[in-house]
PDB file of C-alpha atoms and ligand atoms in Angstrom:
ATOM      1  CA  MET A   1       0.000   0.000   0.000  1.00 74.00           C
ATOM      2  CA  VAL A   2       1.256   3.470  -0.880  1.00 87.00           C
ATOM      3  CA  THR A   3       0.279   6.556   1.047  1.00 94.00           C
ATOM      4  CA  LYS A   4       0.597   9.963  -0.558  1.00 97.00           C
ATOM      5  CA  VAL A   5       1.103  13.320   1.133  1.00 98.00           C
ATOM      6  CA  THR A   6       0.479  16.307  -1.119  1.00 98.00           C
ATOM      7  CA  ARG A   7       2.636  19.419  -1.099  1.00 96.00           C
ATOM      8  CA  ASP A   8      -0.009  21.549   0.566  1.00 96.00           C
ATOM      9  CA  ARG A   9       0.844  19.744   3.826  1.00 97.00           C
ATOM     10  CA  VAL A  10       3.926  21.733   4.757  1.00 98.00           C
ATOM     11  CA  PHE A  11       5.605  22.917   7.935  1.00 98.00           C
ATOM     12  CA  PHE A  12       8.439  25.363   8.506  1.00 98.00           C
ATOM     13  CA  ALA A  13      10.091  24.196  11.724  1.00 98.00           C
ATOM     14  CA  PHE A  14      10.839  20.746  13.157  1.00 98.00           C
ATOM     15  CA  GLU A  15       9.212  20.651  16.609  1.00 98.00           C
ATOM     16  CA  PRO A  16       7.439  18.169  18.903  1.00 98.00           C
ATOM     17  CA  LYS A  17       4.066  19.913  18.737  1.00 97.00           C
ATOM     18  CA  LEU A  18       3.601  19.457  14.963  1.00 98.00           C
ATOM     19  CA  SER A  19       0.406  17.641  14.117  1.00 98.00           C
ATOM     20  CA  PRO A  20       0.957  14.693  11.777  1.00 98.00           C
ATOM     21  CA  ALA A  21      -0.145  15.015   8.152  1.00 98.00           C
ATOM     22  CA  ILE A  22      -0.515  11.260   8.132  1.00 98.00           C
ATOM     23  CA  ARG A  23       0.217   8.138  10.175  1.00 98.00           C
ATOM     24  CA  VAL A  24       1.904   5.168   8.553  1.00 98.00           C
ATOM     25  CA  GLY A  25       3.202   1.797   9.623  1.00 98.00           C
ATOM     26  CA  GLN A  26       6.857   0.849   9.613  1.00 98.00           C
ATOM     27  CA  GLY A  27       8.034  -0.233   6.182  1.00 97.00           C
ATOM     28  CA  GLU A  28       4.976   1.274   4.527  1.00 98.00           C
ATOM     29  CA  GLN A  29       5.796   3.171   1.352  1.00 98.00           C
ATOM     30  CA  VAL A  30       5.002   6.890   1.403  1.00 98.00           C
ATOM     31  CA  HIS A  31       5.085   9.383  -1.460  1.00 98.00           C
ATOM     32  CA  LEU A  32       5.818  12.925  -0.292  1.00 98.00           C
ATOM     33  CA  GLU A  33       5.206  15.686  -2.813  1.00 98.00           C
ATOM     34  CA  THR A  34       7.503  18.619  -2.112  1.00 98.00           C
ATOM     35  CA  HIS A  35       7.713  22.298  -2.991  1.00 98.00           C
ATOM     36  CA  ASP A  36      11.027  23.862  -3.905  1.00 98.00           C
ATOM     37  CA  CYS A  37      12.677  25.907  -1.138  1.00 98.00           C
ATOM     38  CA  PHE A  38      10.849  29.050  -2.307  1.00 97.00           C
ATOM     39  CA  GLU A  39       7.461  27.298  -2.184  1.00 97.00           C
ATOM     40  CA  GLY A  40       7.161  28.001  -5.911  1.00 97.00           C
ATOM     41  CA  GLN A  41       7.445  31.803  -5.555  1.00 97.00           C
ATOM     42  CA  ILE A  42      10.246  31.974  -8.136  1.00 97.00           C
ATOM     43  CA  GLN A  43       9.194  30.923 -11.626  1.00 97.00           C
ATOM     44  CA  LYS A  44      10.995  33.341 -13.972  1.00 97.00           C
ATOM     45  CA  THR A  45      14.168  35.451 -14.040  1.00 97.00           C
ATOM     46  CA  GLN A  46      12.160  38.568 -13.139  1.00 97.00           C
ATOM     47  CA  ASP A  47      11.193  36.977  -9.799  1.00 97.00           C
ATOM     48  CA  LEU A  48      13.946  38.369  -7.577  1.00 96.00           C
ATOM     49  CA  VAL A  49      14.493  37.500  -3.935  1.00 95.00           C
ATOM     50  CA  ASP A  50      13.463  40.954  -2.677  1.00 93.00           C
ATOM     51  CA  LYS A  51       9.883  40.004  -3.592  1.00 91.00           C
ATOM     52  CA  LEU A  52       9.988  36.777  -1.594  1.00 94.00           C
ATOM     53  CA  ASP A  53       7.713  36.143   1.323  1.00 95.00           C
ATOM     54  CA  TRP A  54      10.361  34.744   3.677  1.00 93.00           C
ATOM     55  CA  ASN A  55       7.659  33.136   5.828  1.00 93.00           C
ATOM     56  CA  HIS A  56       7.230  30.700   2.964  1.00 95.00           C
ATOM     57  CA  VAL A  57      10.815  29.579   2.475  1.00 96.00           C
ATOM     58  CA  ASN A  58      12.115  26.065   3.124  1.00 97.00           C
ATOM     59  CA  PRO A  59       8.800  24.237   3.453  1.00 98.00           C
ATOM     60  CA  ALA A  60       9.036  20.547   4.315  1.00 98.00           C
ATOM     61  CA  THR A  61       6.176  18.190   3.561  1.00 98.00           C
ATOM     62  CA  GLY A  62       4.672  16.250   6.428  1.00 98.00           C
ATOM     63  CA  PRO A  63       5.230  15.493   9.129  1.00 98.00           C
ATOM     64  CA  VAL A  64       4.729  11.764   8.801  1.00 98.00           C
ATOM     65  CA  TYR A  65       4.010   9.889  12.033  1.00 98.00           C
ATOM     66  CA  ILE A  66       5.729   6.492  11.979  1.00 98.00           C
ATOM     67  CA  GLU A  67       3.778   4.059  14.139  1.00 98.00           C
ATOM     68  CA  GLY A  68       5.845   2.536  16.927  1.00 98.00           C
ATOM     69  CA  ALA A  69       8.797   4.920  16.684  1.00 98.00           C
ATOM     70  CA  LYS A  70       9.735   5.972  20.217  1.00 98.00           C
ATOM     71  CA  PRO A  71      12.198   8.549  21.584  1.00 98.00           C
ATOM     72  CA  GLY A  72      15.744   7.192  21.439  1.00 98.00           C
ATOM     73  CA  ASP A  73      14.988   4.734  18.625  1.00 98.00           C
ATOM     74  CA  ILE A  74      17.082   4.801  15.471  1.00 98.00           C
ATOM     75  CA  LEU A  75      14.879   5.347  12.439  1.00 98.00           C
ATOM     76  CA  ARG A  76      16.145   4.211   9.057  1.00 98.00           C
ATOM     77  CA  VAL A  77      14.578   6.073   6.147  1.00 98.00           C
ATOM     78  CA  ASP A  78      15.072   4.369   2.794  1.00 98.00           C
ATOM     79  CA  LEU A  79      15.107   6.942   0.009  1.00 98.00           C
ATOM     80  CA  LEU A  80      13.485   4.763  -2.632  1.00 98.00           C
ATOM     81  CA  LYS A  81      12.989   7.444  -5.265  1.00 98.00           C
ATOM     82  CA  VAL A  82      13.842  11.134  -5.557  1.00 98.00           C
ATOM     83  CA  ILE A  83      11.817  12.543  -8.450  1.00 98.00           C
ATOM     84  CA  ILE A  84      12.267  16.133  -9.595  1.00 98.00           C
ATOM     85  CA  GLY A  85      10.184  18.593 -11.621  1.00 98.00           C
ATOM     86  CA  GLN A  86      10.927  20.242 -14.957  1.00 98.00           C
ATOM     87  CA  GLN A  87      12.385  23.563 -13.929  1.00 98.00           C
ATOM     88  CA  ALA A  88      14.829  24.644 -11.235  1.00 98.00           C
ATOM     89  CA  SER A  89      15.761  28.080  -9.984  1.00 98.00           C
ATOM     90  CA  MET A  90      18.823  29.673  -8.423  1.00 98.00           C
ATOM     91  CA  VAL A  91      19.369  33.090  -6.917  1.00 97.00           C
ATOM     92  CA  THR A  92      22.157  35.352  -5.780  1.00 97.00           C
ATOM     93  CA  ILE A  93      21.541  37.407  -2.647  1.00 96.00           C
ATOM     94  CA  PRO A  94      23.956  40.248  -1.792  1.00 96.00           C
ATOM     95  CA  GLY A  95      25.311  39.683   1.713  1.00 95.00           C
ATOM     96  CA  GLU A  96      24.301  36.017   1.789  1.00 95.00           C
ATOM     97  CA  GLY A  97      26.311  32.871   1.233  1.00 96.00           C
ATOM     98  CA  ALA A  98      30.037  32.251   0.979  1.00 97.00           C
ATOM     99  CA  LEU A  99      30.435  35.042  -1.624  1.00 97.00           C
ATOM    100  CA  GLY A 100      27.971  37.434  -0.022  1.00 96.00           C
ATOM    101  CA  ASP A 101      30.775  39.883   0.755  1.00 97.00           C
ATOM    102  CA  VAL A 102      31.498  40.436  -2.941  1.00 98.00           C
ATOM    103  CA  ILE A 103      28.173  39.711  -4.675  1.00 97.00           C
ATOM    104  CA  THR A 104      26.297  43.002  -5.055  1.00 96.00           C
ATOM    105  CA  GLU A 105      23.538  42.104  -7.526  1.00 97.00           C
ATOM    106  CA  MET A 106      20.401  40.111  -6.988  1.00 97.00           C
ATOM    107  CA  GLU A 107      19.804  37.703  -9.810  1.00 98.00           C
ATOM    108  CA  THR A 108      17.500  34.807 -10.549  1.00 98.00           C
ATOM    109  CA  ALA A 109      18.429  32.044 -12.970  1.00 98.00           C
ATOM    110  CA  ILE A 110      15.965  29.489 -14.291  1.00 98.00           C
ATOM    111  CA  LEU A 111      17.414  26.107 -15.216  1.00 98.00           C
ATOM    112  CA  ARG A 112      15.408  23.778 -17.459  1.00 97.00           C
ATOM    113  CA  VAL A 113      15.583  20.076 -16.858  1.00 98.00           C
ATOM    114  CA  GLU A 114      16.196  18.259 -20.161  1.00 97.00           C
ATOM    115  CA  GLY A 115      16.387  14.507 -19.770  1.00 96.00           C
ATOM    116  CA  ASP A 116      19.087  13.819 -17.229  1.00 97.00           C
ATOM    117  CA  GLN A 117      20.674  17.272 -17.476  1.00 98.00           C
ATOM    118  CA  VAL A 118      19.913  20.796 -16.303  1.00 98.00           C
ATOM    119  CA  VAL A 119      20.733  23.681 -18.615  1.00 98.00           C
ATOM    120  CA  PHE A 120      22.400  26.723 -17.046  1.00 98.00           C
ATOM    121  CA  LYS A 121      21.974  29.992 -18.987  1.00 97.00           C
ATOM    122  CA  ASP A 122      21.122  28.103 -22.193  1.00 94.00           C
ATOM    123  CA  LYS A 123      24.725  27.000 -22.416  1.00 94.00           C
ATOM    124  CA  ILE A 124      26.156  24.810 -19.714  1.00 98.00           C
ATOM    125  CA  ARG A 125      24.678  21.341 -19.456  1.00 98.00           C
ATOM    126  CA  ILE A 126      25.088  19.693 -16.078  1.00 98.00           C
ATOM    127  CA  PRO A 127      24.127  16.094 -15.237  1.00 98.00           C
ATOM    128  CA  ILE A 128      21.363  16.006 -12.632  1.00 98.00           C
ATOM    129  CA  LYS A 129      22.000  14.380  -9.233  1.00 98.00           C
ATOM    130  CA  PRO A 130      18.692  14.845  -7.422  1.00 98.00           C
ATOM    131  CA  MET A 131      19.025  15.224  -3.653  1.00 98.00           C
ATOM    132  CA  VAL A 132      16.939  16.160  -0.647  1.00 98.00           C
ATOM    133  CA  GLY A 133      18.173  19.310   1.152  1.00 98.00           C
ATOM    134  CA  VAL A 134      15.844  19.335   4.160  1.00 98.00           C
ATOM    135  CA  ILE A 135      15.215  15.964   5.807  1.00 98.00           C
ATOM    136  CA  GLY A 136      14.749  15.014   9.412  1.00 98.00           C
ATOM    137  CA  VAL A 137      12.596  14.303  12.432  1.00 99.00           C
ATOM    138  CA  ALA A 138      11.233  16.470  15.231  1.00 98.00           C
ATOM    139  CA  PRO A 139      13.735  17.147  18.025  1.00 98.00           C
ATOM    140  CA  GLU A 140      12.733  16.058  21.548  1.00 98.00           C
ATOM    141  CA  SER A 141      12.259  19.693  22.551  1.00 98.00           C
ATOM    142  CA  GLY A 142      12.476  23.185  21.121  1.00 97.00           C
ATOM    143  CA  SER A 143      11.800  24.284  17.583  1.00 98.00           C
ATOM    144  CA  VAL A 144      14.325  24.268  14.748  1.00 98.00           C
ATOM    145  CA  PRO A 145      13.438  26.325  11.663  1.00 98.00           C
ATOM    146  CA  ASN A 146      13.760  24.306   8.456  1.00 98.00           C
ATOM    147  CA  GLY A 147      16.598  26.564   7.304  1.00 97.00           C
ATOM    148  CA  THR A 148      18.814  25.279  10.106  1.00 98.00           C
ATOM    149  CA  PRO A 149      20.552  21.886  10.238  1.00 98.00           C
ATOM    150  CA  GLY A 150      21.162  19.972  13.450  1.00 98.00           C
ATOM    151  CA  ALA A 151      21.240  16.665  15.283  1.00 98.00           C
ATOM    152  CA  HIS A 152      17.631  16.057  14.195  1.00 98.00           C
ATOM    153  CA  GLY A 153      18.517  16.547  10.497  1.00 98.00           C
ATOM    154  CA  GLY A 154      16.831  19.554   8.905  1.00 98.00           C
ATOM    155  CA  ASN A 155      18.682  21.680   6.367  1.00 98.00           C
ATOM    156  CA  LEU A 156      21.661  19.335   6.048  1.00 98.00           C
ATOM    157  CA  ASP A 157      22.095  20.012   2.319  1.00 98.00           C
ATOM    158  CA  CYS A 158      24.033  16.764   2.059  1.00 98.00           C
ATOM    159  CA  THR A 159      24.445  15.445  -1.481  1.00 98.00           C
ATOM    160  CA  LEU A 160      24.281  11.861  -0.174  1.00 98.00           C
ATOM    161  CA  MET A 161      20.560  12.315   0.607  1.00 98.00           C
ATOM    162  CA  SER A 162      19.676  10.851  -2.755  1.00 98.00           C
ATOM    163  CA  GLU A 163      17.861   7.939  -4.377  1.00 98.00           C
ATOM    164  CA  GLY A 164      18.967   4.479  -3.291  1.00 98.00           C
ATOM    165  CA  ASN A 165      20.543   5.641  -0.035  1.00 98.00           C
ATOM    166  CA  SER A 166      19.312   5.391   3.552  1.00 98.00           C
ATOM    167  CA  ALA A 167      19.251   8.142   6.153  1.00 98.00           C
ATOM    168  CA  TYR A 168      19.315   7.399   9.884  1.00 98.00           C
ATOM    169  CA  PHE A 169      17.912   9.689  12.560  1.00 99.00           C
ATOM    170  CA  THR A 170      17.467   9.410  16.318  1.00 98.00           C
ATOM    171  CA  VAL A 171      13.782   9.658  17.125  1.00 98.00           C
ATOM    172  CA  GLY A 172      13.028  12.621  19.417  1.00 98.00           C
ATOM    173  CA  VAL A 173       9.260  12.216  19.938  1.00 98.00           C
ATOM    174  CA  GLU A 174       6.602   9.518  19.595  1.00 98.00           C
ATOM    175  CA  GLY A 175       6.045   8.786  15.909  1.00 98.00           C
ATOM    176  CA  ALA A 176       9.284  10.562  14.923  1.00 98.00           C
ATOM    177  CA  LEU A 177       7.423  13.210  12.854  1.00 98.00           C
ATOM    178  CA  PHE A 178       9.492  12.844   9.698  1.00 98.00           C
ATOM    179  CA  GLY A 179       9.487  15.463   6.948  1.00 98.00           C
ATOM    180  CA  ALA A 180      11.433  16.414   3.840  1.00 98.00           C
ATOM    181  CA  GLY A 181      11.659  19.157   1.231  1.00 98.00           C
ATOM    182  CA  ASP A 182      14.102  21.503  -0.491  1.00 98.00           C
ATOM    183  CA  PHE A 183      15.146  19.194  -3.349  1.00 98.00           C
ATOM    184  CA  HIS A 184      18.020  20.116  -5.609  1.00 98.00           C
ATOM    185  CA  ALA A 185      18.321  18.842  -9.194  1.00 98.00           C
ATOM    186  CA  VAL A 186      22.045  19.138  -8.541  1.00 98.00           C
ATOM    187  CA  MET A 187      24.194  20.873  -5.910  1.00 98.00           C
ATOM    188  CA  GLY A 188      27.912  21.035  -5.264  1.00 98.00           C
ATOM    189  CA  ASP A 189      29.435  20.388  -1.835  1.00 98.00           C
ATOM    190  CA  GLY A 190      29.464  23.697   0.027  1.00 98.00           C
ATOM    191  CA  GLU A 191      26.348  25.222  -1.579  1.00 98.00           C
ATOM    192  CA  ILE A 192      28.291  28.435  -2.167  1.00 98.00           C
ATOM    193  CA  VAL A 193      25.503  30.932  -2.940  1.00 97.00           C
ATOM    194  CA  VAL A 194      22.998  29.291  -0.506  1.00 96.00           C
ATOM    195  CA  CYS A 195      21.143  27.351  -3.162  1.00 97.00           C
ATOM    196  CA  GLY A 196      21.474  24.414  -5.472  1.00 98.00           C
ATOM    197  CA  ALA A 197      19.251  23.963  -8.510  1.00 98.00           C
ATOM    198  CA  GLU A 198      16.130  24.456  -6.359  1.00 98.00           C
ATOM    199  CA  ILE A 199      13.249  22.328  -7.566  1.00 98.00           C
ATOM    200  CA  GLN A 200       9.989  20.728  -6.524  1.00 98.00           C
ATOM    201  CA  GLY A 201       9.686  16.973  -6.472  1.00 98.00           C
ATOM    202  CA  GLU A 202       8.458  13.805  -4.876  1.00 98.00           C
ATOM    203  CA  LEU A 203      10.195  11.550  -2.390  1.00 98.00           C
ATOM    204  CA  HIS A 204       9.229   7.893  -2.180  1.00 98.00           C
ATOM    205  CA  PHE A 205      10.385   6.454   1.115  1.00 98.00           C
ATOM    206  CA  SER A 206       9.714   3.913   3.790  1.00 98.00           C
ATOM    207  CA  ALA A 207      10.889   4.136   7.381  1.00 98.00           C
ATOM    208  CA  GLU A 208      11.513   1.648  10.125  1.00 98.00           C
ATOM    209  CA  VAL A 209      13.094   1.417  13.536  1.00 98.00           C
ATOM    210  CA  VAL A 210      16.349  -0.566  13.681  1.00 98.00           C
ATOM    211  CA  ASP A 211      16.683  -1.843  17.248  1.00 97.00           C
ATOM    212  CA  ARG A 212      20.262  -3.069  17.050  1.00 96.00           C
ATOM    213  CA  LEU A 213      21.558   0.357  15.966  1.00 98.00           C
ATOM    214  CA  LYS A 214      20.445   2.116  19.151  1.00 97.00           C
ATOM    215  CA  GLY A 215      23.092   4.736  20.009  1.00 97.00           C
ATOM    216  CA  LEU A 216      24.168   5.236  16.385  1.00 98.00           C
ATOM    217  CA  PRO A 217      25.631   8.726  15.971  1.00 98.00           C
ATOM    218  CA  THR A 218      23.049  10.486  13.807  1.00 98.00           C
ATOM    219  CA  PRO A 219      22.400  11.990  11.326  1.00 98.00           C
ATOM    220  CA  PHE A 220      24.032   9.079   9.540  1.00 98.00           C
ATOM    221  CA  VAL A 221      23.739   8.065   5.908  1.00 98.00           C
ATOM    222  CA  GLU A 222      24.404   4.875   4.024  1.00 98.00           C
ATOM    223  CA  THR A 223      24.943   4.461   0.293  1.00 98.00           C
ATOM    224  CA  PRO A 224      25.697   1.224  -1.597  1.00 98.00           C
ATOM    225  CA  ASP A 225      29.433   1.952  -1.104  1.00 98.00           C
ATOM    226  CA  LEU A 226      29.912   4.001   2.041  1.00 98.00           C
ATOM    227  CA  VAL A 227      28.611   5.216   5.348  1.00 98.00           C
ATOM    228  CA  ALA A 228      28.886   8.788   6.592  1.00 99.00           C
ATOM    229  CA  THR A 229      28.471  10.671   9.830  1.00 99.00           C
ATOM    230  CA  ILE A 230      27.087  14.197   9.553  1.00 99.00           C
ATOM    231  CA  TYR A 231      27.607  16.999  12.039  1.00 98.00           C
ATOM    232  CA  SER A 232      26.534  20.645  12.150  1.00 98.00           C
ATOM    233  CA  ALA A 233      28.105  23.405  14.242  1.00 98.00           C
ATOM    234  CA  HIS A 234      28.718  27.143  14.285  1.00 98.00           C
ATOM    235  CA  THR A 235      32.154  26.823  12.702  1.00 98.00           C
ATOM    236  CA  ALA A 236      33.492  24.511  10.019  1.00 97.00           C
ATOM    237  CA  ASP A 237      36.256  23.424  12.434  1.00 98.00           C
ATOM    238  CA  GLU A 238      33.729  22.297  15.049  1.00 98.00           C
ATOM    239  CA  ALA A 239      31.581  20.621  12.402  1.00 98.00           C
ATOM    240  CA  ALA A 240      34.573  18.703  11.037  1.00 98.00           C
ATOM    241  CA  ASP A 241      35.632  17.691  14.532  1.00 98.00           C
ATOM    242  CA  GLY A 242      32.108  16.430  15.295  1.00 98.00           C
ATOM    243  CA  ALA A 243      31.836  14.377  12.087  1.00 99.00           C
ATOM    244  CA  ILE A 244      35.303  12.855  12.623  1.00 99.00           C
ATOM    245  CA  HIS A 245      34.701  11.890  16.252  1.00 98.00           C
ATOM    246  CA  ARG A 246      31.305  10.434  15.452  1.00 98.00           C
ATOM    247  CA  MET A 247      32.794   8.215  12.761  1.00 98.00           C
ATOM    248  CA  ALA A 248      35.471   7.062  15.213  1.00 98.00           C
ATOM    249  CA  GLN A 249      32.688   6.308  17.702  1.00 98.00           C
ATOM    250  CA  PHE A 250      30.761   4.300  15.097  1.00 98.00           C
ATOM    251  CA  LEU A 251      33.858   2.329  14.077  1.00 98.00           C
ATOM    252  CA  THR A 252      34.843   1.500  17.651  1.00 98.00           C
ATOM    253  CA  ASP A 253      31.393   0.964  19.248  1.00 98.00           C
ATOM    254  CA  PHE A 254      29.546  -0.707  16.388  1.00 98.00           C
ATOM    255  CA  VAL A 255      32.179  -2.234  14.109  1.00 98.00           C
ATOM    256  CA  LYS A 256      34.446  -3.020  17.115  1.00 98.00           C
ATOM    257  CA  ILE A 257      37.623  -1.740  15.475  1.00 98.00           C
ATOM    258  CA  PRO A 258      40.260  -0.754  18.073  1.00 98.00           C
ATOM    259  CA  LEU A 259      40.559   3.048  18.272  1.00 98.00           C
ATOM    260  CA  ASN A 260      44.088   3.277  16.893  1.00 98.00           C
ATOM    261  CA  ASP A 261      43.204   1.060  13.942  1.00 98.00           C
ATOM    262  CA  ALA A 262      40.004   3.056  13.367  1.00 98.00           C
ATOM    263  CA  GLY A 263      42.017   6.277  13.334  1.00 98.00           C
ATOM    264  CA  MET A 264      44.618   4.884  10.967  1.00 98.00           C
ATOM    265  CA  LEU A 265      41.953   3.518   8.617  1.00 98.00           C
ATOM    266  CA  MET A 266      40.086   6.829   8.715  1.00 98.00           C
ATOM    267  CA  SER A 267      43.370   8.450   7.803  1.00 98.00           C
ATOM    268  CA  LEU A 268      43.884   6.004   4.927  1.00 98.00           C
ATOM    269  CA  VAL A 269      40.477   5.669   3.304  1.00 98.00           C
ATOM    270  CA  GLY A 270      38.131   8.122   5.046  1.00 98.00           C
ATOM    271  CA  GLN A 271      36.968  11.278   3.305  1.00 98.00           C
ATOM    272  CA  LEU A 272      36.125  14.501   5.131  1.00 98.00           C
ATOM    273  CA  LYS A 273      33.735  16.626   3.054  1.00 98.00           C
ATOM    274  CA  PHE A 274      31.642  19.734   3.369  1.00 98.00           C
ATOM    275  CA  CYS A 275      27.893  19.461   2.980  1.00 98.00           C
ATOM    276  CA  GLN A 276      27.270  23.193   3.222  1.00 98.00           C
ATOM    277  CA  VAL A 277      29.002  26.291   4.642  1.00 98.00           C
ATOM    278  CA  VAL A 278      26.162  28.802   4.204  1.00 97.00           C
ATOM    279  CA  ASP A 279      23.340  27.883   6.593  1.00 92.00           C
ATOM    280  CA  PRO A 280      23.037  29.142  10.205  1.00 93.00           C
ATOM    281  CA  LEU A 281      25.224  26.162  11.171  1.00 97.00           C
ATOM    282  CA  LYS A 282      27.866  24.619   8.887  1.00 98.00           C
ATOM    283  CA  THR A 283      27.529  20.928   8.042  1.00 98.00           C
ATOM    284  CA  VAL A 284      30.396  18.494   7.462  1.00 98.00           C
ATOM    285  CA  ARG A 285      30.346  14.756   6.805  1.00 99.00           C
ATOM    286  CA  PHE A 286      32.910  12.002   7.193  1.00 99.00           C
ATOM    287  CA  GLU A 287      32.665   9.164   4.676  1.00 99.00           C
ATOM    288  CA  PHE A 288      34.027   5.673   5.247  1.00 98.00           C
ATOM    289  CA  PRO A 289      33.939   2.764   2.759  1.00 98.00           C
ATOM    290  CA  LYS A 290      31.622  -0.173   3.485  1.00 98.00           C
ATOM    291  CA  SER A 291      34.183  -2.528   1.917  1.00 98.00           C
ATOM    292  CA  VAL A 292      36.353  -2.061   5.024  1.00 98.00           C
ATOM    293  CA  LEU A 293      33.367  -2.640   7.325  1.00 98.00           C
ATOM    294  CA  ALA A 294      32.775  -5.906   5.433  1.00 98.00           C
ATOM    295  CA  GLU A 295      36.390  -6.951   6.062  1.00 98.00           C
ATOM    296  CA  TYR A 296      35.559  -6.725   9.761  1.00 98.00           C
ATOM    297  CA  GLY A 297      32.435  -8.804   9.192  1.00 97.00           C
ATOM    298  CA  TYR A 298      30.137  -5.863   9.882  1.00 97.00           C
ATOM    299  CA  GLN A 299      26.906  -5.181   8.047  1.00 94.00           C
ATOM    300  CA  LEU A 300      24.673  -2.255   8.852  1.00 90.00           C
ATOM    301  CA  ALA A 301      21.352  -3.769   7.767  1.00 78.00           C
TER     302      ALA A 301
HETATM  303 CA1  LIG B 401      18.864  23.871   1.791  1.00 83.56          CA
HETATM  304 ZN1  LIG B 402      17.666  24.220  -1.379  1.00 83.56          ZN
END
């Protein structure tokens, strides 16, 4: 059975008091229709950011209540399909992003999707790599605007949040209250001008609690080839430090690799990468190959 949530069911902050758009069982497939990060306010090059209603930026669809998910559980979300629309947009905003100190002109670019490419300024063709920018669960307390990343997920802008991969979150409240939005047809690590190719779409996912992963450092992501820890903090240094230490924790606690060996292997085959450096907190990930986990006889699922 497939349950659909339409894109009119949006919320703008991850928080415990959200009322569920829908309740689903574990493993049940859900189709979430999503708006782009501007909630569709930007459709043509004349639509500049000074006309934006900022109360309608970064909508996430949901939240989806996952039956049986309890605080402290590890929820695995399988990203079965990430479908994108036909047209993406990008903007420059003076004062914003990693080049905000030198960018002085507002501009909007519209990028057509043609087959498996997006076309930038009618000239540059770029292969699409659809990804989900905002993805997460409600925190156990407080309220985190969707523009901010954190331990609960949120605006991670991690390129690994894509079709065929699995995201892991620690459940903060009963039912987890999962939501997602802010798809990008393609985005580079760093997200330099605070946007990728912003686009509406549809996420097909199913979610279930994985009991034996209790204590997993989350957000955590798994692809066919690697696992990654993700950490957000005020500075890139702190974010890097958090992602590195969380991977070491995973390798020692879960894979049972002695700390020195874990460190040496991280030094040999681990990859430290930026997700984004432009949101209220910076997000860094540490990637580690599953082939090495397999050598230790460890399998995540
Ligand atoms: Ca984003
Ligand atoms: Zn975005």
